[in-house]
Amino acid sequence: MALSRFFAAVVACVILVSTPVLANEVQDINQQFRKGDLTGALDRANRYLVKNPKDAQARFLKGLILADQGKTNDAITVFTGLTEDYPELPEPYNNLAVLYASQSKYEAAKNALEMAIRTHPSYATAHENLGDIYAKMASLAYDKALSLDSKNAAAQTKLALIQDMIGGQPRKSAVAKPAAAIAARPVAAEPAPAASSAPASGAIDAAITRWAQAWSARDVDAYLAAYASDFAASGMTRANWEAQRRARITATKSIEVKISDLKIEQQGDTASATFRQAYRSDRLTSTVSKTLKLTLQNGQWRIVGETSR
């Protein structure tokens, strides 16, 4: 059983801090979290929240860190508080669902996902996760039926079909290492439409995080969606480039992409992001310096250029 697109290191739609100085502080906490310093990131987040107790992004990050530390109940408390203070945001509901599912509280997970969909009906992640929850609940019901009547052929067939459907290869997350969802397939929560008040650097960071996580999860559609329609694909047509990327990504059995030393320079609706990219798959391991050129299109930052050295 798998719940998809779980945690992101930053979520673009949450209400960010109001000044560049505070935004940089939260971004630094996020970087510390992504590098695996959970204790340091949590301590820093707590100190920040003493002075900024209503900051939604810092609270969201705290929830991610607690979940990564295996402190599921504490993480649930944080995300529950976010749903109460910011009921219009779907991501906290989605993350609550994954945490509840990890505790086999499938009814609570279902309710949380239904709330996510109610707040953001086009939130594809919540719809997919809700389907996974329904499948898991059906599997448990058929298993119960068989425990009461082991000769129930119809229940046997239905149970086998569901187990076959949900028994695929688990995906892995890049950047963040969230607490396992059902069958340990955590990946990042998809964003709702970006809030117009969000600082650009936070939204750009979030876009790059989602791109890396989609690549690591071998979620080709989400990976390709990170690129603009006019992406410069080394002289190739967009269709040929997409076909090449799809073939290469799906040919691998596992991918892990980690980003470090991220630096963002933004001017209006364009930006440049440089970072160290550590790539590992069952076929190749490499570390390069990468630069992404991004532009703001329909409220979302998308990649228009990509170079490595």
Coordinates of C-alpha atoms in Angstrom, one line a residue:
M1 CA 0.0 0.0 0.0
A2 CA 1.4 3.4 -0.9
L3 CA 0.5 7.0 -0.2
S4 CA 2.1 9.2 -2.7
R5 CA 3.7 12.7 -2.7
F6 CA 4.1 13.2 1.0
F7 CA 6.5 15.7 2.5
A8 CA 8.2 18.6 0.9
A9 CA 11.0 20.6 2.4
V10 CA 9.1 23.7 1.7
V11 CA 5.5 24.2 0.5
A12 CA 4.9 27.1 -1.7
C13 CA 1.3 27.8 -0.7
V14 CA 1.7 28.2 3.0
I15 CA 1.7 31.7 4.4
L16 CA 5.3 32.7 4.5
V17 CA 7.0 35.2 6.7
S18 CA 6.5 38.8 5.9
T19 CA 10.1 40.2 5.7
P20 CA 13.1 39.1 3.7
V21 CA 15.2 38.6 6.9
L22 CA 12.6 36.2 8.4
A23 CA 12.2 34.5 5.0
N24 CA 15.9 33.8 4.9
E25 CA 15.8 32.4 8.4
V26 CA 13.1 29.9 7.5
Q27 CA 15.0 29.0 4.3
D28 CA 18.1 28.4 6.4
I29 CA 16.2 26.1 8.7
N30 CA 14.9 24.3 5.6
Q31 CA 18.4 23.8 4.3
Q32 CA 19.6 22.5 7.6
F33 CA 16.7 20.0 7.6
R34 CA 17.4 18.9 4.0
K35 CA 21.0 18.2 4.9
G36 CA 19.9 15.8 7.6
D37 CA 20.7 17.9 10.7
L38 CA 17.3 17.2 12.3
T39 CA 18.2 18.0 15.9
G40 CA 19.8 21.3 14.9
A41 CA 17.0 22.2 12.5
L42 CA 14.3 21.5 15.1
D43 CA 16.1 23.5 17.8
R44 CA 16.4 26.4 15.4
A45 CA 12.8 26.1 14.3
N46 CA 11.6 26.1 18.0
R47 CA 13.7 29.2 18.7
Y48 CA 12.3 30.9 15.7
L49 CA 8.7 30.0 16.6
V50 CA 9.1 31.5 20.1
K51 CA 9.3 34.9 18.4
N52 CA 7.1 34.1 15.4
P53 CA 4.5 31.6 16.8
K54 CA 2.0 32.0 13.9
D55 CA 4.5 31.5 11.1
A56 CA 2.9 28.8 9.0
Q57 CA 6.0 27.8 7.0
A58 CA 8.2 27.4 10.1
R59 CA 5.4 25.3 11.8
F60 CA 5.1 23.2 8.7
L61 CA 8.9 22.6 8.7
K62 CA 8.7 21.6 12.3
G63 CA 6.1 19.0 11.5
L64 CA 8.3 17.6 8.8
I65 CA 11.3 17.4 11.1
L66 CA 9.3 15.7 13.9
A67 CA 8.0 13.2 11.4
D68 CA 11.5 12.5 10.1
Q69 CA 12.6 11.9 13.7
G70 CA 9.8 9.3 14.1
K71 CA 7.9 11.5 16.5
T72 CA 4.6 10.9 14.8
N73 CA 2.2 12.1 17.5
D74 CA 4.1 15.3 17.9
A75 CA 4.1 15.8 14.1
I76 CA 0.3 15.2 14.1
T77 CA -0.1 17.8 16.8
V78 CA 1.8 20.4 14.7
F79 CA -0.2 19.6 11.4
T80 CA -3.5 19.6 13.3
G81 CA -2.7 23.0 14.6
L82 CA -2.0 24.2 11.1
T83 CA -5.3 22.9 9.8
E84 CA -7.1 24.8 12.6
D85 CA -5.2 28.1 12.0
Y86 CA -5.0 27.8 8.2
P87 CA -8.0 25.6 7.1
E88 CA -7.6 26.8 3.5
L89 CA -4.2 25.0 3.1
P90 CA -4.5 21.4 1.8
E91 CA -0.9 20.2 2.5
P92 CA -1.2 19.9 6.3
Y93 CA -4.3 17.7 5.8
N94 CA -2.4 15.5 3.3
N95 CA 0.5 15.1 5.7
L96 CA -1.9 14.3 8.5
A97 CA -3.3 11.6 6.3
V98 CA 0.1 10.0 5.8
L99 CA 0.9 10.1 9.5
Y100 CA -2.5 8.6 10.4
A101 CA -2.0 5.9 7.7
S102 CA 1.4 5.0 9.2
Q103 CA -0.5 4.3 12.5
S104 CA -3.1 2.2 10.6
K105 CA -5.8 4.9 11.4
Y106 CA -7.3 4.7 7.9
E107 CA -10.6 6.3 8.7
A108 CA -8.8 9.4 10.2
A109 CA -6.6 9.4 7.1
K110 CA -9.6 9.3 4.8
N111 CA -11.2 12.2 6.7
A112 CA -8.1 14.3 6.4
L113 CA -7.8 13.7 2.7
E114 CA -11.4 14.6 2.1
M115 CA -10.7 17.9 3.9
A116 CA -7.7 18.5 1.7
I117 CA -9.9 18.0 -1.4
R118 CA -12.6 20.2 0.0
T119 CA -10.1 23.1 0.4
H120 CA -8.5 22.5 -3.0
P121 CA -10.6 20.3 -5.3
S122 CA -7.9 20.2 -8.0
Y123 CA -5.3 18.8 -5.6
A124 CA -4.3 15.7 -7.5
T125 CA -2.1 14.3 -4.7
A126 CA -5.0 14.1 -2.2
H127 CA -7.2 12.4 -4.8
E128 CA -4.5 9.8 -5.4
N129 CA -3.9 9.3 -1.7
L130 CA -7.6 8.9 -1.1
G131 CA -7.7 6.2 -3.7
D132 CA -4.9 4.4 -1.9
I133 CA -6.7 4.7 1.4
Y134 CA -9.9 3.3 -0.1
A135 CA -7.9 0.4 -1.6
K136 CA -6.3 -0.3 1.8
M137 CA -9.6 -0.2 3.6
A138 CA -11.1 -2.6 1.0
S139 CA -8.1 -4.9 1.3
L140 CA -8.7 -5.1 5.1
A141 CA -12.4 -5.7 4.6
Y142 CA -11.9 -8.5 2.1
D143 CA -9.3 -10.0 4.4
K144 CA -11.8 -9.9 7.3
A145 CA -14.4 -11.6 5.1
L146 CA -11.9 -14.4 4.3
S147 CA -11.2 -14.9 8.0
L148 CA -14.9 -15.5 8.5
D149 CA -15.3 -17.6 5.4
S150 CA -12.1 -18.9 4.0
K151 CA -13.9 -20.5 1.0
N152 CA -15.3 -17.1 -0.2
A153 CA -14.0 -17.2 -3.8
A154 CA -15.3 -13.7 -4.7
A155 CA -13.5 -12.2 -1.7
Q156 CA -10.3 -14.1 -2.6
T157 CA -10.4 -12.8 -6.2
K158 CA -11.0 -9.2 -5.1
L159 CA -8.3 -9.3 -2.5
A160 CA -5.8 -10.6 -5.0
L161 CA -6.7 -7.9 -7.5
I162 CA -6.2 -5.1 -4.9
Q163 CA -3.0 -6.6 -3.6
D164 CA -1.7 -6.8 -7.2
M165 CA -2.7 -3.2 -7.8
I166 CA -1.0 -1.7 -4.8
G167 CA 2.0 -4.1 -4.6
G168 CA 4.2 -2.1 -7.0
Q169 CA 7.8 -1.0 -6.4
P170 CA 8.0 1.6 -3.6
R171 CA 9.2 5.0 -4.5
K172 CA 12.0 6.8 -2.6
S173 CA 12.1 10.5 -1.7
A174 CA 14.9 12.8 -2.4
V175 CA 16.0 15.7 -0.3
A176 CA 13.7 14.9 2.7
K177 CA 13.4 11.5 4.3
P178 CA 9.9 11.4 5.7
A179 CA 8.5 8.8 8.1
A180 CA 7.3 5.9 6.1
A181 CA 3.8 6.0 4.7
I182 CA 2.0 2.7 3.9
A183 CA 4.6 0.5 2.2
A184 CA 7.2 3.4 2.5
R185 CA 6.5 5.3 -0.6
P186 CA 6.8 8.9 0.6
V187 CA 7.2 11.7 -1.8
A188 CA 6.4 15.4 -1.8
A189 CA 3.0 17.0 -1.5
E190 CA 2.0 18.8 -4.6
P191 CA 1.5 22.6 -4.2
A192 CA -1.7 24.4 -4.3
P193 CA -1.6 27.6 -6.3
A194 CA 1.1 29.8 -4.9
A195 CA 0.1 32.6 -2.6
S196 CA 0.7 36.0 -4.2
S197 CA 2.2 37.3 -0.9
A198 CA 4.9 34.5 -0.8
P199 CA 8.5 35.7 -1.2
A200 CA 9.8 34.5 -4.6
S201 CA 12.9 32.8 -3.1
G202 CA 10.7 30.5 -1.0
A203 CA 8.6 29.6 -4.0
I204 CA 11.6 29.0 -6.2
D205 CA 13.2 26.8 -3.5
A206 CA 9.9 24.9 -3.3
A207 CA 9.8 24.4 -7.1
I208 CA 13.3 23.0 -7.1
T209 CA 12.6 20.7 -4.2
R210 CA 9.5 19.3 -6.0
W211 CA 11.6 18.8 -9.2
A212 CA 14.3 16.8 -7.3
Q213 CA 11.7 14.8 -5.4
A214 CA 9.7 13.9 -8.6
W215 CA 13.0 12.8 -10.2
S216 CA 13.9 10.7 -7.2
A217 CA 10.4 9.2 -7.1
R218 CA 10.7 8.4 -10.9
D219 CA 7.4 10.3 -11.2
V220 CA 8.0 11.3 -14.8
D221 CA 4.9 13.3 -15.3
A222 CA 5.6 15.5 -12.2
Y223 CA 9.3 15.8 -13.3
L224 CA 8.4 17.0 -16.8
A225 CA 5.8 19.4 -15.4
A226 CA 8.7 21.2 -13.7
Y227 CA 9.9 22.4 -17.1
A228 CA 8.5 25.2 -19.1
S229 CA 6.9 24.6 -22.5
D230 CA 9.8 26.6 -24.1
F231 CA 12.5 24.7 -22.2
A232 CA 15.8 24.8 -24.1
A233 CA 16.4 21.1 -24.7
S234 CA 19.9 21.0 -26.2
G235 CA 18.6 21.6 -29.7
M236 CA 16.0 18.8 -29.5
T237 CA 12.3 19.3 -29.9
R238 CA 10.3 19.2 -26.7
A239 CA 8.6 16.0 -27.7
N240 CA 11.9 14.2 -28.5
W241 CA 13.5 15.5 -25.3
E242 CA 10.5 14.3 -23.2
A243 CA 10.6 10.9 -24.8
Q244 CA 14.3 10.7 -24.1
R245 CA 13.9 11.7 -20.4
R246 CA 11.0 9.4 -19.9
A247 CA 12.9 6.4 -21.3
R248 CA 16.0 7.1 -19.2
I249 CA 14.1 7.6 -15.9
T250 CA 11.8 4.6 -16.3
A251 CA 14.7 2.4 -17.3
T252 CA 16.3 2.8 -13.8
K253 CA 15.1 0.8 -10.8
S254 CA 16.0 3.5 -8.3
I255 CA 17.0 7.1 -8.3
E256 CA 18.1 9.4 -5.5
V257 CA 18.8 13.1 -6.1
K258 CA 20.2 15.3 -3.3
I259 CA 20.6 19.1 -3.5
S260 CA 23.0 21.2 -1.4
D261 CA 24.4 24.7 -1.3
L262 CA 21.4 26.1 -3.1
K263 CA 21.8 29.8 -4.1
I264 CA 19.0 31.7 -5.8
E265 CA 19.2 35.0 -7.7
Q266 CA 15.9 36.4 -8.7
Q267 CA 15.0 39.4 -10.9
G268 CA 11.3 40.0 -11.5
D269 CA 9.8 37.0 -13.1
T270 CA 13.1 35.3 -13.9
A271 CA 15.6 33.5 -11.6
S272 CA 18.8 31.5 -11.5
A273 CA 19.5 28.7 -9.0
T274 CA 22.9 27.1 -8.5
F275 CA 23.6 24.1 -6.3
R276 CA 25.5 20.9 -5.9
Q277 CA 23.5 17.9 -7.2
A278 CA 24.4 14.4 -6.0
Y279 CA 22.7 11.8 -8.2
R280 CA 22.7 8.1 -7.5
S281 CA 20.8 5.3 -9.3
D282 CA 21.3 1.6 -9.8
R283 CA 23.3 2.5 -13.0
L284 CA 25.2 5.7 -12.2
T285 CA 26.5 7.9 -9.4
S286 CA 27.6 11.4 -10.0
T287 CA 28.0 14.8 -8.3
V288 CA 27.9 18.0 -10.4
S289 CA 27.4 21.7 -10.1
K290 CA 24.1 22.6 -11.7
T291 CA 22.4 25.8 -12.7
L292 CA 18.7 26.1 -13.4
K293 CA 17.2 29.1 -15.1
L294 CA 13.6 29.6 -14.1
T295 CA 10.7 31.8 -15.1
L296 CA 7.3 32.5 -13.5
Q297 CA 4.5 31.1 -15.6
N298 CA 0.9 31.2 -14.5
G299 CA 1.9 31.6 -10.9
Q300 CA 4.4 28.7 -10.9
W301 CA 8.2 28.8 -11.3
R302 CA 9.3 26.5 -14.1
I303 CA 12.7 25.5 -15.6
V304 CA 13.6 27.1 -18.9
G305 CA 17.3 26.3 -19.0
E306 CA 19.6 23.7 -17.3
T307 CA 23.4 23.4 -17.3
S308 CA 25.9 21.2 -15.4
R309 CA 29.6 21.2 -15.0

